[in-house]
mmCIF file of C-alpha atoms and ligand atoms in Angstrom:
data_model
loop_
_atom_site.group_PDB
_atom_site.id
_atom_site.type_symbol
_atom_site.label_atom_id
_atom_site.label_comp_id
_atom_site.label_asym_id
_atom_site.label_seq_id
_atom_site.Cartn_x
_atom_site.Cartn_y
_atom_site.Cartn_z
ATOM 1 C CA MET A 1 -91.640 -207.026 -155.321
ATOM 2 C CA SER A 2 -95.100 -207.288 -156.948
ATOM 3 C CA PRO A 3 -95.330 -202.577 -158.875
ATOM 4 C CA SER A 4 -99.379 -203.307 -158.355
ATOM 5 C CA ARG A 5 -98.671 -203.302 -155.020
ATOM 6 C CA ARG A 6 -96.932 -200.702 -152.965
ATOM 7 C CA LYS A 7 -95.301 -201.861 -149.616
ATOM 8 C CA LEU A 8 -97.295 -201.057 -146.630
ATOM 9 C CA VAL A 9 -95.625 -200.804 -142.972
ATOM 10 C CA VAL A 10 -98.012 -200.450 -139.396
ATOM 11 C CA GLY A 11 -97.426 -199.711 -136.302
ATOM 12 C CA ASN A 12 -99.107 -201.449 -133.727
ATOM 13 C CA TRP A 13 -98.433 -199.679 -131.003
ATOM 14 C CA LYS A 14 -100.499 -202.005 -127.685
ATOM 15 C CA MET A 15 -100.599 -200.793 -124.581
ATOM 16 C CA HIS A 16 -97.534 -199.079 -125.085
ATOM 17 C CA GLY A 17 -96.649 -194.774 -124.665
ATOM 18 C CA THR A 18 -96.545 -191.579 -122.650
ATOM 19 C CA HIS A 19 -97.423 -188.505 -124.486
ATOM 20 C CA ALA A 20 -93.897 -187.748 -124.191
ATOM 21 C CA ALA A 21 -92.000 -190.450 -125.342
ATOM 22 C CA ASN A 22 -95.055 -190.672 -128.756
ATOM 23 C CA GLU A 23 -93.635 -187.007 -129.053
ATOM 24 C CA ALA A 24 -90.491 -187.903 -129.747
ATOM 25 C CA LEU A 25 -91.225 -191.447 -131.443
ATOM 26 C CA LEU A 26 -93.766 -189.027 -133.925
ATOM 27 C CA GLU A 27 -90.941 -186.430 -134.848
ATOM 28 C CA ALA A 28 -88.353 -188.918 -135.872
ATOM 29 C CA LEU A 29 -90.579 -191.061 -137.964
ATOM 30 C CA LYS A 30 -91.928 -187.035 -139.253
ATOM 31 C CA SER A 31 -87.834 -185.980 -139.880
ATOM 32 C CA ALA A 32 -86.493 -189.519 -141.244
ATOM 33 C CA GLY A 33 -87.825 -187.963 -145.086
ATOM 34 C CA PRO A 34 -90.080 -189.724 -147.710
ATOM 35 C CA LEU A 35 -90.019 -193.473 -147.295
ATOM 36 C CA PRO A 36 -89.571 -196.492 -149.696
ATOM 37 C CA SER A 37 -93.867 -197.554 -148.180
ATOM 38 C CA ASP A 38 -96.244 -196.129 -147.137
ATOM 39 C CA VAL A 39 -96.694 -196.578 -143.277
ATOM 40 C CA ALA A 40 -98.832 -196.366 -140.543
ATOM 41 C CA VAL A 41 -99.432 -196.043 -136.387
ATOM 42 C CA CYS A 42 -101.990 -197.524 -134.448
ATOM 43 C CA ALA A 43 -101.855 -195.360 -131.411
ATOM 44 C CA PRO A 44 -103.793 -195.780 -128.129
ATOM 45 C CA HIS A 45 -107.684 -194.538 -128.530
ATOM 46 C CA PRO A 46 -106.140 -191.791 -125.935
ATOM 47 C CA TYR A 47 -103.668 -190.854 -128.061
ATOM 48 C CA LEU A 48 -105.563 -190.407 -131.321
ATOM 49 C CA ALA A 49 -105.712 -187.097 -131.374
ATOM 50 C CA GLN A 50 -102.278 -187.335 -130.251
ATOM 51 C CA ALA A 51 -100.723 -188.745 -133.824
ATOM 52 C CA ALA A 52 -103.394 -186.921 -135.330
ATOM 53 C CA GLU A 53 -101.782 -183.384 -134.584
ATOM 54 C CA ARG A 54 -98.572 -184.864 -134.854
ATOM 55 C CA LEU A 55 -99.082 -186.534 -138.514
ATOM 56 C CA ALA A 56 -101.251 -183.660 -140.166
ATOM 57 C CA ARG A 57 -99.931 -183.012 -143.472
ATOM 58 C CA SER A 58 -97.180 -186.384 -142.909
ATOM 59 C CA ALA A 59 -97.633 -189.539 -145.795
ATOM 60 C CA ILE A 60 -97.844 -191.496 -142.778
ATOM 61 C CA GLY A 61 -101.365 -192.637 -141.959
ATOM 62 C CA TRP A 62 -102.678 -193.193 -138.545
ATOM 63 C CA GLY A 63 -105.219 -195.715 -136.915
ATOM 64 C CA ALA A 64 -106.549 -196.797 -134.242
ATOM 65 C CA GLN A 65 -106.183 -200.655 -132.372
ATOM 66 C CA ASP A 66 -109.859 -201.225 -132.507
ATOM 67 C CA CYS A 67 -112.958 -200.516 -132.976
ATOM 68 C CA SER A 68 -116.554 -201.305 -131.777
ATOM 69 C CA ALA A 69 -119.268 -202.396 -133.823
ATOM 70 C CA HIS A 70 -121.900 -201.236 -132.604
ATOM 71 C CA GLU A 71 -122.813 -197.738 -134.364
ATOM 72 C CA GLN A 72 -123.177 -195.401 -130.904
ATOM 73 C CA GLY A 73 -125.227 -196.281 -127.215
ATOM 74 C CA ALA A 74 -125.214 -198.376 -124.174
ATOM 75 C CA TYR A 75 -121.828 -199.346 -124.739
ATOM 76 C CA THR A 76 -119.766 -197.916 -121.743
ATOM 77 C CA GLY A 77 -115.873 -197.851 -122.856
ATOM 78 C CA GLU A 78 -116.057 -198.286 -126.199
ATOM 79 C CA VAL A 79 -114.744 -195.980 -128.974
ATOM 80 C CA SER A 80 -116.874 -195.877 -132.349
ATOM 81 C CA ALA A 81 -115.623 -196.186 -136.184
ATOM 82 C CA ALA A 82 -118.005 -192.877 -136.384
ATOM 83 C CA MET A 83 -115.381 -191.489 -133.679
ATOM 84 C CA LEU A 84 -112.009 -192.414 -134.765
ATOM 85 C CA ALA A 85 -113.397 -190.850 -138.443
ATOM 86 C CA ASP A 86 -114.679 -187.826 -137.152
ATOM 87 C CA PHE A 87 -111.779 -187.110 -136.080
ATOM 88 C CA GLY A 88 -109.310 -188.638 -139.415
ATOM 89 C CA CYS A 89 -108.700 -192.008 -138.367
ATOM 90 C CA ARG A 90 -107.211 -194.142 -141.395
ATOM 91 C CA TYR A 91 -106.475 -197.445 -140.411
ATOM 92 C CA CYS A 92 -108.253 -199.859 -137.717
ATOM 93 C CA LEU A 93 -107.132 -203.504 -136.672
ATOM 94 C CA VAL A 94 -109.321 -205.647 -136.048
ATOM 95 C CA GLY A 95 -109.206 -209.146 -134.611
ATOM 96 C CA HIS A 96 -105.723 -208.446 -133.290
ATOM 97 C CA SER A 97 -104.775 -212.769 -131.795
ATOM 98 C CA GLU A 98 -104.819 -210.706 -128.536
ATOM 99 C CA ARG A 99 -108.300 -209.374 -128.035
ATOM 100 C CA ARG A 100 -109.423 -212.535 -129.975
ATOM 101 C CA ALA A 101 -107.625 -214.351 -127.206
ATOM 102 C CA LEU A 102 -108.183 -212.087 -123.894
ATOM 103 C CA HIS A 103 -111.578 -210.244 -124.646
ATOM 104 C CA ALA A 104 -112.875 -213.370 -126.599
ATOM 105 C CA GLU A 105 -113.750 -211.360 -130.191
ATOM 106 C CA SER A 106 -115.394 -214.198 -132.431
ATOM 107 C CA ASP A 107 -115.363 -214.097 -136.066
ATOM 108 C CA GLN A 108 -118.457 -212.566 -136.529
ATOM 109 C CA LEU A 109 -117.754 -210.110 -134.062
ATOM 110 C CA VAL A 110 -113.945 -209.309 -135.856
ATOM 111 C CA ALA A 111 -116.193 -209.507 -138.860
ATOM 112 C CA ASP A 112 -118.971 -206.827 -137.526
ATOM 113 C CA LYS A 113 -116.195 -204.543 -136.278
ATOM 114 C CA ALA A 114 -114.306 -204.349 -139.768
ATOM 115 C CA GLN A 115 -118.080 -203.879 -141.505
ATOM 116 C CA ALA A 116 -118.604 -200.826 -138.741
ATOM 117 C CA ALA A 117 -114.845 -199.650 -139.796
ATOM 118 C CA LEU A 118 -115.522 -200.230 -143.752
ATOM 119 C CA ALA A 119 -119.701 -198.654 -143.244
ATOM 120 C CA ARG A 120 -116.928 -195.289 -142.584
ATOM 121 C CA GLY A 121 -114.342 -195.053 -144.616
ATOM 122 C CA ILE A 122 -111.897 -196.187 -142.542
ATOM 123 C CA THR A 123 -109.958 -199.255 -144.449
ATOM 124 C CA PRO A 124 -109.685 -202.922 -140.893
ATOM 125 C CA ILE A 125 -106.726 -204.522 -141.013
ATOM 126 C CA VAL A 126 -108.281 -207.746 -139.948
ATOM 127 C CA CYS A 127 -106.152 -210.117 -138.019
ATOM 128 C CA VAL A 128 -106.057 -213.760 -138.745
ATOM 129 C CA GLY A 129 -103.458 -216.117 -137.364
ATOM 130 C CA GLU A 130 -103.525 -220.119 -135.928
ATOM 131 C CA THR A 131 -101.503 -220.351 -131.771
ATOM 132 C CA LEU A 132 -99.152 -222.931 -131.527
ATOM 133 C CA ARG A 133 -100.602 -225.834 -130.494
ATOM 134 C CA GLU A 134 -103.324 -225.726 -133.655
ATOM 135 C CA ARG A 135 -100.282 -224.953 -136.066
ATOM 136 C CA GLU A 136 -98.996 -228.088 -134.496
ATOM 137 C CA ALA A 137 -101.894 -230.246 -135.015
ATOM 138 C CA GLY A 138 -101.754 -229.233 -138.198
ATOM 139 C CA GLU A 139 -104.957 -226.861 -138.323
ATOM 140 C CA THR A 140 -102.657 -223.663 -139.427
ATOM 141 C CA GLU A 141 -105.660 -223.884 -143.394
ATOM 142 C CA ALA A 142 -108.439 -224.252 -141.315
ATOM 143 C CA VAL A 143 -108.154 -222.033 -138.947
ATOM 144 C CA VAL A 144 -106.833 -218.966 -141.406
ATOM 145 C CA LYS A 145 -109.247 -219.735 -143.562
ATOM 146 C CA ARG A 146 -112.342 -220.289 -140.950
ATOM 147 C CA GLN A 147 -111.066 -216.283 -139.960
ATOM 148 C CA LEU A 148 -111.345 -214.792 -143.090
ATOM 149 C CA SER A 149 -114.085 -216.554 -143.551
ATOM 150 C CA ALA A 150 -115.723 -215.052 -141.870
ATOM 151 C CA VAL A 151 -115.279 -211.228 -143.080
ATOM 152 C CA ILE A 152 -115.978 -211.873 -146.371
ATOM 153 C CA HIS A 153 -118.928 -213.655 -146.353
ATOM 154 C CA THR A 154 -119.960 -210.140 -144.178
ATOM 155 C CA LEU A 155 -118.084 -207.329 -146.028
ATOM 156 C CA GLY A 156 -119.508 -209.355 -149.401
ATOM 157 C CA HIS A 157 -118.607 -206.928 -151.852
ATOM 158 C CA CYS A 158 -116.372 -204.492 -150.559
ATOM 159 C CA ALA A 159 -114.529 -207.640 -149.102
ATOM 160 C CA GLY A 160 -111.228 -205.975 -150.990
ATOM 161 C CA GLU A 161 -111.549 -202.743 -149.468
ATOM 162 C CA MET A 162 -109.888 -204.395 -145.952
ATOM 163 C CA VAL A 163 -106.150 -205.043 -145.510
ATOM 164 C CA VAL A 164 -104.819 -208.449 -144.020
ATOM 165 C CA ALA A 165 -102.438 -209.368 -141.905
ATOM 166 C CA TYR A 166 -100.926 -213.146 -141.167
ATOM 167 C CA GLU A 167 -100.125 -213.000 -137.123
ATOM 168 C CA PRO A 168 -99.261 -216.486 -136.105
ATOM 169 C CA VAL A 169 -99.883 -215.960 -132.240
ATOM 170 C CA TRP A 170 -97.088 -218.341 -131.943
ATOM 171 C CA ALA A 171 -94.748 -215.594 -133.779
ATOM 172 C CA ILE A 172 -95.983 -212.755 -131.460
ATOM 173 C CA GLY A 173 -93.679 -210.605 -128.746
ATOM 174 C CA THR A 174 -92.017 -214.231 -129.311
ATOM 175 C CA GLY A 175 -89.084 -213.386 -130.996
ATOM 176 C CA ARG A 176 -89.294 -216.406 -132.824
ATOM 177 C CA THR A 177 -90.820 -214.997 -136.955
ATOM 178 C CA ALA A 178 -92.474 -217.229 -138.838
ATOM 179 C CA THR A 179 -89.580 -218.396 -141.614
ATOM 180 C CA PRO A 180 -90.650 -216.348 -144.922
ATOM 181 C CA GLU A 181 -91.108 -220.072 -146.683
ATOM 182 C CA GLN A 182 -94.011 -220.196 -143.863
ATOM 183 C CA ALA A 183 -95.381 -216.874 -144.025
ATOM 184 C CA GLN A 184 -94.971 -217.300 -147.971
ATOM 185 C CA ALA A 185 -96.879 -220.421 -147.985
ATOM 186 C CA VAL A 186 -100.097 -218.806 -146.008
ATOM 187 C CA HIS A 187 -100.244 -215.766 -147.235
ATOM 188 C CA ALA A 188 -100.498 -217.986 -150.333
ATOM 189 C CA LEU A 189 -103.367 -219.345 -149.158
ATOM 190 C CA LEU A 190 -104.965 -215.964 -147.558
ATOM 191 C CA ARG A 191 -104.316 -214.842 -151.316
ATOM 192 C CA ALA A 192 -106.903 -217.959 -152.809
ATOM 193 C CA GLN A 193 -108.889 -217.466 -150.384
ATOM 194 C CA LEU A 194 -109.812 -213.714 -151.164
ATOM 195 C CA HIS A 195 -108.792 -214.772 -154.822
ATOM 196 C CA ALA A 196 -112.275 -216.765 -154.716
ATOM 197 C CA ALA A 197 -114.416 -213.438 -153.115
ATOM 198 C CA THR A 198 -113.543 -210.836 -154.919
ATOM 199 C CA PRO A 199 -112.168 -209.823 -158.378
ATOM 200 C CA ARG A 200 -109.458 -207.162 -155.970
ATOM 201 C CA ALA A 201 -107.638 -210.113 -154.308
ATOM 202 C CA ALA A 202 -104.346 -209.369 -156.515
ATOM 203 C CA GLN A 203 -103.980 -205.625 -155.828
ATOM 204 C CA MET A 204 -105.231 -206.301 -152.179
ATOM 205 C CA LYS A 205 -102.017 -206.242 -149.434
ATOM 206 C CA LEU A 206 -101.134 -208.460 -146.659
ATOM 207 C CA LEU A 207 -99.016 -207.979 -144.051
ATOM 208 C CA TYR A 208 -97.204 -210.466 -142.798
ATOM 209 C CA GLY A 209 -96.940 -209.689 -138.482
ATOM 210 C CA GLY A 210 -94.837 -211.944 -135.231
ATOM 211 C CA SER A 211 -91.231 -210.507 -134.173
ATOM 212 C CA VAL A 212 -90.390 -209.032 -137.165
ATOM 213 C CA LYS A 213 -87.594 -206.755 -136.879
ATOM 214 C CA PRO A 214 -85.042 -205.088 -139.380
ATOM 215 C CA ASP A 215 -82.574 -207.925 -139.920
ATOM 216 C CA ASN A 216 -85.330 -209.938 -140.573
ATOM 217 C CA ALA A 217 -88.085 -207.593 -142.975
ATOM 218 C CA GLY A 218 -85.986 -207.706 -146.159
ATOM 219 C CA VAL A 219 -86.439 -211.322 -146.859
ATOM 220 C CA LEU A 220 -90.111 -211.208 -145.303
ATOM 221 C CA PHE A 221 -91.032 -208.210 -147.450
ATOM 222 C CA ALA A 222 -89.139 -210.631 -150.428
ATOM 223 C CA GLN A 223 -92.183 -212.410 -150.212
ATOM 224 C CA PRO A 224 -94.996 -212.787 -154.148
ATOM 225 C CA ASP A 225 -97.660 -212.671 -151.062
ATOM 226 C CA ILE A 226 -96.299 -210.406 -148.395
ATOM 227 C CA ASP A 227 -96.871 -206.895 -149.057
ATOM 228 C CA GLY A 228 -95.637 -205.091 -145.672
ATOM 229 C CA GLY A 229 -95.418 -206.026 -142.226
ATOM 230 C CA LEU A 230 -97.517 -205.545 -138.597
ATOM 231 C CA ILE A 231 -94.821 -203.934 -135.989
ATOM 232 C CA GLY A 232 -95.260 -204.756 -132.900
ATOM 233 C CA GLY A 233 -92.891 -203.930 -130.444
ATOM 234 C CA ALA A 234 -89.669 -203.075 -132.535
ATOM 235 C CA SER A 235 -92.754 -200.203 -133.495
ATOM 236 C CA LEU A 236 -91.982 -198.248 -130.242
ATOM 237 C CA LYS A 237 -88.056 -197.803 -131.152
ATOM 238 C CA ALA A 238 -87.991 -194.799 -134.115
ATOM 239 C CA THR A 239 -84.769 -196.524 -136.239
ATOM 240 C CA ASP A 240 -86.245 -200.312 -136.287
ATOM 241 C CA PHE A 241 -89.492 -199.299 -136.936
ATOM 242 C CA LEU A 242 -87.798 -196.902 -139.746
ATOM 243 C CA ALA A 243 -85.578 -199.728 -140.768
ATOM 244 C CA ILE A 244 -88.620 -202.442 -141.638
ATOM 245 C CA CYS A 245 -90.374 -199.372 -143.449
ATOM 246 C CA ARG A 246 -87.111 -199.113 -145.394
ATOM 247 C CA ALA A 247 -86.879 -202.785 -146.413
ATOM 248 C CA GLY A 248 -89.655 -203.392 -148.443
ATOM 249 C CA ALA A 249 -87.892 -201.345 -150.966
ATOM 250 C CA HIS A 250 -85.054 -203.736 -151.136
HETATM 251 P P1 13P B 301 -94.506 -208.375 -132.392
HETATM 252 O O1 13P B 301 -93.423 -207.393 -133.732
HETATM 253 O O2 13P B 301 -93.902 -207.639 -131.331
HETATM 254 O O3 13P B 301 -94.108 -209.470 -132.100
HETATM 255 O O4 13P B 301 -95.695 -207.915 -132.647
HETATM 256 C C1 13P B 301 -96.607 -208.177 -133.538
HETATM 257 C C2 13P B 301 -97.836 -207.963 -133.293
HETATM 258 O O5 13P B 301 -98.713 -208.226 -132.791
HETATM 259 C C3 13P B 301 -98.439 -206.966 -134.319
HETATM 260 O O6 13P B 301 -99.894 -206.781 -134.419
#
């Protein structure tokens, strides 16, 4: 583990939760005491105020799962980065594969969202990853490089401020995790690409996501270029999520 890169574990609740269920989950996370990793949860928009209130004065950060690329205006249903920043949002996922696939988000739109978040002081967690078809066609490297390159190009000298999450689409919600070697190989590629773009590459956090569970988090997080995880299903259960947060210490 690189001493200069403390692990970051982020829960992506996706479209799950109720006021009562979130209350129990956030209380359990808060009462867990000090954790060896930086930790955050990305809640659905209607629950951001609840996360902000419940996590105030705690070490656990919180974030959104998406934001608009636009500043403001006639964009019904969208939420701007300024609104997220208005009440203290620290992180925003952008370009999650579910949004790329289900909402046809292009590489450039994802890059514009990352830029909108950064402009408001919110750290974008930029998700990249190949589908099973792309992996089997030997296109993994080309796909993730293309996705990251759009963001690097748009952010320019601020590229070093983002967090990158490698989430192979075939590993999301499937129980089929990338092996630590497969994940590390892609992380190393991404790190090399970042080195060519920003002097901050060595300090940047690169997260792995896709069926991370308490029993596989330790070995994944032990890889030299894996600096933590983006956790879907297991982030909804406090005991599992906390076990993953603690895996960063091993
Ligand atoms: P799972 O952990 O449920 O596979 O989801 C991963 C993910 O998409 C996190 O953003």
